[in-house]
Amino acid sequence: MLSAIAARKAAQAARQNPNTLEKDTISLEVPIDVLPQTKSTSKRKSSTQNLDSAKRKKNEKRTPADPPREFTEDSFRAQQGVIIIESDGESLSEGLPTPNPTTSRRWSPSIPLNDSSDEEADTISFAAPPTTVSPNNGTDTPAILSTFDSIPNQNTFFLQPTEVSSLHLEGDAPHHATVVALRPEETLCLLGTYVFSVLQGSIMFSGVTLSSSPNIYRVFAPRSAPLPVFEGIDGSGAIPHIRQLPPAIHCVISTPVALVLLQELRSGVEGLGNICRTFDSVFEPSRWQKSHISPLKLSGVHVVRSQTKDIQVFELSVSWRRALPSISPSNDTSIHLVKGPKKSGKSTFARTLVNTLLSQYQKVAYLECDIGQSEFTPGGIVALNVLSTPLFGPPFTHPTLPYSAHYVGAMTPRSSPSLYLAAVQAILETYRLDIQTPAISWRTSDADTRISDSIPLVVNTMGWNKGLGADLTIKLQEMIQPTDIYEIETPFDPAWPTPAPRDVAASSHPTRTHLLRPAPASILSANYSAADHRSLSIMSYFHVIFSNSTPTADEFPQTTGLTWHTSLPLCALPPYEVDCARSFDKVILTGAGTEDVVPSEIARVLNGSLVALVSCAPGTLDLDLDSETLASRIPYTQGCEAPSPALSRCLGLALVRSVSPLEPQTQMHVLTPLPPKLLSKCRVLVKGELELPIWGMLDYREEGDEVAGVESGKVPFLQWGKGEGVGGERRRIRRNLMRRAQM
């Protein structure tokens, strides 16, 4: 009671004399630990007691009873911008330390430790309210993709077809064209399909330097793939007939600008968006770009001014730029192998490598070992192609009839690794014997100074780099014996052991290894998956038109589809009517579980399936059929192995659209884009695990769910709505479980 009265009198005196406030206040301050403890009526312990006991236990643990540890420095104390709250014997009466205006907020489990990337983002200023940062790196201005500003009759000129024909360029009949003049380091990004030629100077396009020549280049630039960009380099050099241009263009001739001639490309590839609705209007500008009017006056060609969230441009990383110029012609034919994990830009680098080699060699061979993401054919095929023109477009824009190919029948060699290795070995023998060193030199122009007496090889491997996939890649490398290896670095994964290093000394030839950084994550993968691209490649293959004539002057003719017929779906195209008993010598099923298919069910299996058309050497097939096979009239033998790649060749794929339901069930309706001259060589049908995408079963001409005028409920192989019954749901397979031996 006396202390309370004394305190009241001191407070009244302080109000009367403010100068003594600080002195009296300090004199009346009493530590908390000497205050009288009152007994709590609650059964639960007070928070103050819990805190004191916790602090005493923590202080006892901190007492160094043993020798000090090797690392005594606290990682959080050493980190910059972290507030440390000391609790060594501090009384609860002392307030929290006043935060420094320049320090960051304290660490918490929901906020990761600071590093070089987010150190500045975590800084909080107490002197001023925090400022918000826009998601576009602190600025709302999008990246500029085209610095070229079109000005008619100054850097943009329009030509008539007769004026284009006076330049004597290669290719088909000329159309209306536009000539643009690019200054050094000036860029121009285009969306759509077009043809271009370099009339004067040099440019950088899709990572390749192109100089003036009468060659024409076909470009397919959809929004589903990175867009190539024109970049001017210099204005030295010109084609011989450049003075045939109109007088208005003579003012820029012989000036330090690059002249690029652009023409329309009418191929019908845009119609594939009507078939695969995922890729609808990918050759047209999006709603963010439609406000811009193209100044080039070319149908199907659009200028992309700035970056948007659905557009990504083609860019070469520093490691890729360093590796590509290291390619130099040598006396021995070079073999280049590209390997790396999936989604690392492996196929993109292989395509750029081919374009770079074509600037030094007149022809380049390409061996496709990635059967899940093939470049020139649908998936499931190990193929060898001989190229003479650069590749400026995604895989579905250049379907090709390969020089040599073998059908594996699946998107991965998991079910048939021995067949996969045998197919690669057979194609390597074909390359070494027939292609690597040509027997004769083909017809070339005198102005072409590129190498023609040797053909380098580019090998693209699969992205499956764990377990069995890693073993197959090592065996491929030993089998191919490359002179250059371009290895895209694999992110460290502690769940999988590091593969044993390869014995380089055991190799009979020197090998140069180039380490590449993986390509950054694409913003396009959110809209277009790998399965979507595989479906589009299959549909592009069945709608393309291959020419029936081949150039006779070329020792290695390469047939690439140039136009697409997309006005009719597959259900409306006229098929070939084939008698299976007379047209084919053998029907073979490959893949897991196919050995259980009995001959009486082969007609059901082939109905609506994708098959490979295979040509075998005479006398290499076992044509002895049992009685059950003779009764079915289809030359199928249960459990028969796939034809040997050393004695066979896959010419292409076909769709068995229907099998006659009437006995003897040998009449088939077959769709294939192969030219008729190749069909007579196909005597074996091989069905694997590859199936027709759902887009190939639909009729995009109908407004509703009808297919060729048939109601949706009566269409075979299709079911609208959710599946019913046991097994109706899609089966989920987990492949991320490891056995004890793999731990």
XYZ file of C-alpha atoms in Angstrom, residues 67-596:
530
model
C 34.828 -28.859 -27.306
C 33.472 -26.420 -29.900
C 32.219 -27.787 -33.241
C 34.136 -27.310 -36.410
C 31.552 -24.935 -37.869
C 30.536 -22.461 -35.201
C 29.258 -19.730 -37.495
C 25.515 -19.509 -37.833
C 24.409 -19.487 -41.475
C 21.565 -17.112 -40.700
C 23.842 -14.651 -38.900
C 26.275 -14.661 -41.804
C 23.475 -13.915 -44.251
C 23.078 -10.276 -45.135
C 19.815 -8.482 -44.504
C 18.518 -10.830 -41.728
C 17.400 -9.530 -38.328
C 18.825 -11.503 -35.379
C 16.821 -11.457 -32.128
C 19.051 -12.212 -29.166
C 17.576 -14.055 -26.160
C 20.610 -14.793 -23.955
C 19.422 -13.778 -20.508
C 17.290 -10.860 -21.708
C 14.394 -9.823 -19.485
C 10.918 -9.613 -20.933
C 10.703 -5.971 -19.912
C 13.152 -5.043 -22.675
C 11.352 -4.319 -25.887
C 12.183 -5.729 -29.299
C 15.036 -3.979 -31.098
C 14.016 -1.188 -33.372
C 14.257 -2.397 -36.975
C 16.843 -0.762 -39.179
C 15.186 1.057 -42.098
C 17.513 -0.664 -44.582
C 17.291 -4.243 -43.274
C 15.197 -7.039 -44.773
C 12.417 -8.939 -43.142
C 13.337 -11.873 -40.937
C 13.618 -15.398 -42.247
C 10.633 -17.715 -42.033
C 9.969 -21.245 -43.329
C 7.607 -19.877 -45.986
C 10.279 -17.576 -47.442
C 13.427 -19.172 -48.879
C 16.916 -18.036 -48.068
C 18.184 -15.042 -49.948
C 20.403 -15.596 -52.950
C 21.735 -13.518 -55.771
C 18.439 -13.589 -57.653
C 16.002 -12.468 -54.959
C 18.245 -10.522 -52.615
C 16.975 -7.206 -53.909
C 13.375 -8.315 -54.110
C 13.237 -9.117 -50.395
C 14.455 -5.682 -49.261
C 11.823 -3.763 -47.275
C 12.204 -0.099 -46.417
C 10.586 1.118 -43.214
C 11.128 4.759 -44.138
C 8.781 4.610 -47.117
C 5.962 2.276 -48.166
C 7.102 -0.639 -50.341
C 6.775 -0.269 -54.078
C 5.220 -2.956 -56.260
C 7.197 -4.452 -59.115
C 5.422 -5.340 -62.341
C 5.798 -8.936 -63.593
C 7.680 -7.732 -66.684
C 11.014 -7.140 -64.913
C 10.015 -3.806 -63.541
C 8.774 -2.361 -66.821
C 5.518 -2.596 -68.723
C 7.156 -2.101 -72.129
C 7.294 -5.402 -74.103
C 10.461 -6.448 -75.896
C 10.810 -5.089 -79.437
C 11.195 -7.891 -82.002
C 11.152 -5.855 -85.222
C 13.225 -2.678 -85.320
C 12.601 -2.424 -89.073
C 10.191 0.430 -89.839
C 8.750 0.065 -93.326
C 8.876 3.169 -95.529
C 7.651 2.606 -99.122
C 10.178 3.387 -101.880
C 12.917 3.938 -99.292
C 13.427 0.593 -97.557
C 10.381 -1.306 -98.862
C 9.755 -1.963 -102.577
C 6.948 -3.899 -104.274
C 7.580 -6.015 -107.395
C 5.352 -7.557 -110.050
C 5.753 -11.241 -111.090
C 7.437 -10.208 -114.355
C 10.017 -8.163 -112.454
C 10.708 -11.115 -110.143
C 11.217 -13.502 -113.079
C 13.956 -11.206 -114.462
C 16.130 -12.090 -111.445
C 16.342 -15.773 -112.574
C 15.813 -17.168 -109.108
C 15.307 -20.861 -108.430
C 11.903 -22.284 -107.617
C 8.422 -22.271 -109.049
C 6.610 -19.555 -110.959
C 7.149 -16.169 -109.253
C 4.402 -14.258 -107.474
C 4.078 -10.722 -106.231
C 7.080 -9.918 -104.071
C 8.341 -7.327 -101.612
C 11.978 -6.283 -101.213
C 13.099 -4.981 -97.814
C 16.406 -3.246 -97.080
C 17.869 -4.151 -93.678
C 20.629 -2.058 -92.173
C 23.262 -3.781 -90.005
C 21.735 -5.085 -86.723
C 18.239 -4.155 -87.889
C 15.722 -6.924 -87.181
C 12.480 -8.089 -88.775
C 10.264 -10.819 -87.251
C 7.582 -12.379 -89.458
C 4.707 -14.741 -88.701
C 3.196 -17.043 -91.324
C 4.459 -18.899 -94.411
C 6.681 -17.240 -97.002
C 9.609 -17.677 -99.374
C 12.656 -15.416 -99.300
C 15.918 -14.892 -101.165
C 18.950 -12.789 -100.293
C 19.638 -10.467 -103.247
C 22.438 -8.402 -101.707
C 24.641 -8.636 -98.617
C 24.358 -11.107 -95.757
C 21.797 -11.727 -93.030
C 21.502 -13.820 -89.902
C 18.383 -15.975 -89.950
C 17.500 -18.690 -87.436
C 21.089 -18.892 -86.216
C 22.588 -19.280 -89.731
C 24.414 -16.701 -91.860
C 23.002 -16.515 -95.399
C 24.744 -14.624 -98.194
C 23.428 -13.399 -101.531
C 22.541 -16.229 -103.930
C 19.734 -17.204 -106.334
C 18.527 -19.837 -103.857
C 15.074 -19.568 -102.343
C 14.200 -20.684 -98.821
C 10.790 -21.863 -97.642
C 9.849 -20.671 -94.146
C 7.040 -21.907 -91.906
C 6.720 -19.707 -88.819
C 3.671 -20.618 -86.666
C 2.982 -19.345 -83.168
C 3.387 -22.906 -81.844
C 7.161 -22.764 -82.470
C 9.871 -20.133 -81.900
C 9.746 -17.487 -84.628
C 12.896 -16.825 -86.688
C 14.138 -13.247 -86.995
C 15.902 -11.527 -89.910
C 18.947 -9.544 -88.842
C 21.025 -7.510 -91.266
C 24.811 -8.014 -91.269
C 26.331 -6.146 -94.218
C 25.707 -5.245 -97.859
C 28.714 -6.819 -99.574
C 28.028 -9.065 -102.574
C 24.959 -9.367 -104.795
C 23.343 -11.761 -107.283
C 24.345 -11.369 -110.968
C 20.994 -10.015 -112.210
C 20.334 -7.520 -109.449
C 20.480 -4.627 -111.927
C 17.313 -6.006 -113.534
C 15.338 -4.631 -110.637
C 13.220 -1.495 -111.158
C 15.085 1.841 -111.093
C 13.491 2.767 -107.762
C 15.587 0.096 -106.022
C 18.875 1.176 -107.596
C 19.278 3.824 -104.912
C 19.957 1.129 -102.276
C 22.069 -1.176 -104.451
C 25.768 -1.139 -103.514
C 24.938 0.524 -100.199
C 25.703 -1.162 -96.838
C 22.241 -2.737 -96.571
C 21.025 -6.293 -97.088
C 18.251 -6.743 -99.657
C 15.817 -9.574 -98.936
C 13.071 -10.545 -101.391
C 9.887 -11.939 -99.803
C 7.142 -13.858 -101.611
C 3.931 -15.598 -100.626
C 3.962 -19.350 -99.974
C 0.737 -21.129 -100.823
C 1.027 -24.685 -99.531
C -2.225 -25.378 -97.694
C -0.455 -26.142 -94.416
C -2.698 -23.653 -92.637
C -5.581 -26.124 -93.064
C -4.025 -28.480 -90.531
C -5.376 -26.162 -87.841
C -8.910 -27.133 -88.900
C -8.037 -30.798 -88.355
C -6.057 -30.483 -85.108
C -8.050 -27.833 -83.297
C -5.256 -27.321 -80.777
C -3.257 -25.633 -83.555
C -6.095 -23.583 -84.978
C -4.928 -20.281 -86.526
C -1.290 -20.728 -85.457
C -0.147 -19.072 -88.698
C -2.256 -15.985 -87.983
C -1.566 -13.224 -85.437
C -3.240 -13.486 -82.057
C -5.620 -10.934 -80.639
C -2.626 -9.037 -79.212
C -1.101 -8.652 -82.686
C -4.170 -8.252 -84.907
C -4.243 -4.501 -84.372
C -1.037 -4.167 -86.391
C -1.420 -3.831 -90.173
C 1.259 -5.639 -92.169
C 3.096 -3.165 -94.426
C 4.517 -5.884 -96.704
C 1.293 -6.442 -98.711
C 1.807 -10.215 -98.743
C -1.031 -12.602 -97.989
C -0.289 -14.836 -95.021
C 2.763 -12.825 -93.873
C 2.472 -10.701 -90.726
C 5.040 -8.455 -89.046
C 5.465 -9.110 -85.318
C 6.394 -5.837 -83.660
C 6.756 -6.759 -80.002
C 6.791 -9.685 -77.619
C 3.495 -11.118 -76.373
C 2.740 -13.964 -73.997
C 1.935 -16.418 -76.826
C 5.022 -15.704 -78.985
C 8.592 -16.813 -78.499
C 11.471 -15.945 -80.821
C 14.372 -18.184 -81.784
C 17.528 -17.331 -79.840
C 20.927 -18.993 -79.633
C 22.504 -19.284 -76.212
C 26.151 -18.395 -75.628
C 27.263 -22.024 -75.474
C 25.419 -22.820 -78.719
C 27.027 -19.850 -80.469
C 30.418 -21.029 -79.280
C 29.935 -24.623 -80.475
C 28.522 -23.954 -83.965
C 31.457 -21.897 -85.366
C 33.850 -24.664 -84.252
C 32.599 -26.789 -87.160
C 35.247 -26.760 -89.876
C 35.504 -28.937 -92.985
C 38.108 -31.697 -92.736
C 39.498 -34.394 -94.967
C 37.557 -37.099 -93.133
C 33.792 -37.059 -93.113
C 32.518 -35.776 -89.793
C 29.812 -37.444 -87.712
C 28.017 -35.207 -85.209
C 26.017 -36.726 -82.350
C 23.609 -34.639 -80.266
C 22.463 -35.986 -76.911
C 20.797 -34.623 -73.812
C 17.676 -34.865 -71.642
C 14.179 -34.232 -72.887
C 12.890 -30.674 -73.200
C 16.429 -29.316 -73.359
C 16.386 -28.040 -76.973
C 18.144 -31.094 -78.410
C 16.100 -31.300 -81.621
C 16.321 -27.535 -82.120
C 20.097 -27.619 -81.859
C 20.287 -30.586 -84.255
C 18.210 -28.639 -86.790
C 20.464 -25.592 -86.407
C 23.519 -27.823 -86.780
C 22.166 -29.159 -90.086
C 21.603 -25.629 -91.387
C 25.144 -24.648 -90.368
C 26.673 -27.667 -92.127
C 24.691 -26.924 -95.293
C 26.557 -23.638 -95.572
C 29.767 -25.690 -96.030
C 28.518 -28.935 -97.633
C 26.125 -29.397 -100.511
C 24.394 -32.304 -98.758
C 24.030 -33.399 -95.133
C 22.711 -36.740 -93.840
C 20.406 -36.825 -90.831
C 19.881 -39.978 -88.736
C 16.792 -39.795 -86.541
C 17.148 -41.964 -83.427
C 14.546 -40.065 -81.388
C 11.519 -42.120 -82.393
C 9.254 -40.213 -80.017
C 9.850 -36.752 -81.573
C 10.884 -37.453 -85.169
C 11.919 -34.593 -87.422
C 10.853 -35.837 -90.883
C 8.519 -38.802 -90.295
C 5.832 -39.811 -87.821
C 7.020 -41.368 -84.587
C 8.173 -44.955 -84.278
C 10.551 -44.868 -87.276
C 14.353 -44.832 -87.304
C 15.058 -42.911 -90.514
C 17.971 -41.618 -92.567
C 17.443 -38.507 -94.705
C 19.792 -36.726 -97.113
C 19.184 -32.965 -97.104
C 20.230 -30.252 -99.531
C 18.162 -27.281 -98.301
C 18.019 -25.694 -94.820
C 15.179 -26.434 -92.431
C 13.187 -23.343 -91.481
C 10.123 -24.693 -89.735
C 8.874 -27.169 -87.104
C 8.823 -30.921 -87.914
C 5.239 -31.060 -89.187
C 6.093 -28.608 -92.010
C 8.609 -30.864 -93.798
C 7.329 -34.481 -93.922
C 9.751 -36.493 -96.038
C 10.101 -39.903 -97.618
C 13.385 -41.102 -96.073
C 16.298 -42.564 -97.997
C 16.293 -45.545 -95.627
C 14.047 -46.311 -92.656
C 12.996 -49.095 -90.302
C 9.799 -49.354 -88.298
C 10.109 -49.915 -84.541
C 6.393 -49.515 -83.958
C 6.400 -47.500 -80.716
C 7.242 -44.050 -79.414
C 9.947 -45.517 -77.190
C 12.275 -48.533 -77.530
C 11.302 -49.763 -74.070
C 9.421 -52.809 -75.392
C 11.880 -53.714 -78.187
C 15.395 -52.391 -77.476
C 17.099 -55.087 -79.589
C 15.019 -54.191 -82.647
C 15.834 -50.511 -82.087
C 19.591 -51.132 -81.983
C 19.425 -53.421 -85.006
C 17.579 -50.725 -86.967
C 20.231 -48.104 -86.129
C 23.021 -50.529 -87.022
C 21.457 -51.307 -90.406
C 21.061 -47.602 -91.261
C 24.653 -46.883 -90.248
C 25.830 -49.552 -92.672
C 23.747 -47.937 -95.401
C 25.287 -44.547 -94.673
C 28.868 -45.815 -94.631
C 28.495 -47.830 -97.841
C 26.251 -45.614 -99.982
C 26.232 -42.030 -98.703
C 29.334 -41.087 -96.728
C 31.564 -40.875 -99.815
C 29.502 -40.519 -103.006
C 30.658 -42.578 -105.986
C 29.934 -39.781 -108.460
C 29.482 -36.061 -108.123
C 26.004 -34.777 -108.861
C 25.278 -31.806 -111.055
C 26.136 -28.520 -109.343
C 26.517 -24.953 -110.508
C 29.951 -23.443 -110.984
C 29.183 -20.707 -108.469
C 28.556 -23.246 -105.692
C 31.875 -23.725 -103.905
C 30.596 -25.977 -101.144
C 32.042 -29.451 -100.584
C 30.389 -32.184 -102.656
C 32.700 -35.214 -102.363
C 31.690 -36.053 -98.755
C 28.448 -35.948 -96.788
C 28.573 -35.404 -93.000
C 26.125 -37.102 -90.668
C 24.059 -35.572 -87.857
C 22.600 -38.015 -85.318
C 19.779 -36.936 -83.021
C 19.369 -39.224 -80.023
C 16.386 -39.646 -77.726
C 15.884 -37.721 -74.498
C 15.434 -40.833 -72.368
C 18.680 -40.662 -70.399
C 17.928 -42.825 -67.348
C 18.055 -46.559 -66.797
C 17.612 -48.478 -70.030
C 17.561 -45.255 -72.036
C 21.023 -44.289 -70.783
C 22.360 -47.753 -71.677
C 20.933 -47.492 -75.196
C 22.488 -44.062 -75.674
C 25.909 -45.377 -74.639
C 25.579 -48.301 -77.056
C 24.557 -45.928 -79.844
C 27.599 -43.776 -79.182
C 29.898 -46.793 -79.353
C 28.175 -47.965 -82.513
C 28.225 -44.611 -84.327
C 31.745 -43.518 -83.285
C 31.119 -39.783 -83.733
C 33.839 -37.232 -84.356
C 31.932 -34.518 -82.455
C 29.595 -34.957 -79.498
C 27.283 -32.128 -78.499
C 26.110 -32.938 -75.001
C 23.466 -30.807 -73.364
C 24.104 -30.738 -69.643
C 21.701 -32.717 -67.506
C 20.374 -31.152 -64.289
C 21.660 -32.950 -61.206
C 19.194 -35.528 -59.907
C 20.241 -37.199 -56.624
C 17.687 -39.979 -57.156
C 19.701 -41.399 -60.053
C 23.378 -42.338 -59.895
C 25.872 -40.648 -62.178
C 26.719 -42.921 -65.142
C 30.216 -44.293 -65.304
C 32.542 -42.270 -67.552
C 33.155 -43.695 -70.981
C 36.615 -45.052 -71.761
C 37.841 -42.524 -74.314
C 41.179 -44.272 -74.746
C 39.418 -47.355 -76.117
C 38.073 -45.363 -79.071
C 39.952 -45.745 -82.350
C 39.486 -42.105 -83.346
C 39.604 -38.759 -81.529
C 36.299 -37.330 -80.374
C 35.633 -33.709 -79.531
C 33.017 -33.064 -76.860
C 31.086 -29.793 -76.706
C 29.144 -29.070 -73.510
C 25.990 -27.053 -74.098
C 23.639 -25.332 -71.737
C 20.014 -26.497 -71.986
C 17.552 -24.213 -73.689
C 15.408 -22.130 -71.323
C 11.902 -23.318 -70.563
C 9.587 -22.476 -73.420
C 6.474 -20.426 -72.789
C 4.809 -22.407 -75.585
C 4.827 -25.707 -73.677
C 1.846 -24.530 -71.627
C -0.318 -24.473 -74.771
C 1.207 -27.264 -76.879
C 2.387 -30.512 -75.318
C 4.652 -33.155 -76.829
C 1.627 -35.389 -77.465
C -0.025 -32.547 -79.406
C 3.027 -32.185 -81.637
C 3.113 -35.943 -82.259
C -0.556 -35.924 -83.274
C 0.019 -32.973 -85.587
C 2.972 -34.717 -87.267
C 0.856 -37.814 -87.976
C -2.014 -35.769 -89.397
C 0.392 -33.698 -91.486
C 1.875 -36.910 -92.898
C -1.491 -38.294 -94.031
C -2.636 -35.017 -95.606
C 0.599 -34.113 -97.417
C 1.008 -34.613 -101.160
C 4.266 -36.271 -102.244
C 5.387 -35.788 -105.820
C 5.369 -38.915 -107.977
C 8.458 -37.791 -109.914
C 12.014 -37.630 -108.586
C 14.955 -35.657 -109.995
C 17.055 -37.976 -112.157
C 20.256 -35.921 -111.885
C 20.467 -36.403 -108.121
C 22.243 -39.477 -106.785
C 20.342 -39.218 -103.474
C 16.820 -38.088 -104.349
C 14.876 -36.692 -101.433
C 11.087 -36.354 -101.696
C 9.645 -33.745 -99.345
C 6.001 -32.781 -99.238
C 5.402 -29.251 -100.483
C 1.599 -29.013 -100.424
C -1.196 -30.313 -98.198
C -4.723 -31.409 -99.077
C -6.836 -30.470 -96.071
C -10.217 -29.768 -97.638
C -11.453 -33.279 -96.765
C -11.014 -35.311 -93.566
C -9.582 -38.820 -93.639
C -13.058 -40.329 -93.501
C -13.921 -38.630 -96.818
C -10.727 -39.243 -98.820
C -10.945 -41.904 -101.540
C -8.953 -44.963 -100.369
C -7.145 -47.793 -102.114
C -9.165 -51.020 -102.183
C -6.764 -53.845 -101.475
C -7.165 -57.596 -101.347
C -4.971 -58.523 -98.413
C -4.591 -62.146 -99.477
C -3.121 -61.169 -102.855
C -1.331 -57.891 -102.151
C 0.641 -58.870 -99.037
C 2.884 -61.806 -98.270
C 2.925 -61.329 -94.512
C 1.084 -59.474 -91.747
C 3.153 -59.022 -88.576
C 2.220 -57.610 -85.168
C 4.912 -56.106 -82.917
C 4.762 -54.732 -79.396
C 3.857 -55.934 -75.948
C 0.959 -58.409 -75.888
C 0.681 -58.888 -79.648
C 1.886 -62.461 -79.433
C -1.485 -63.394 -77.879
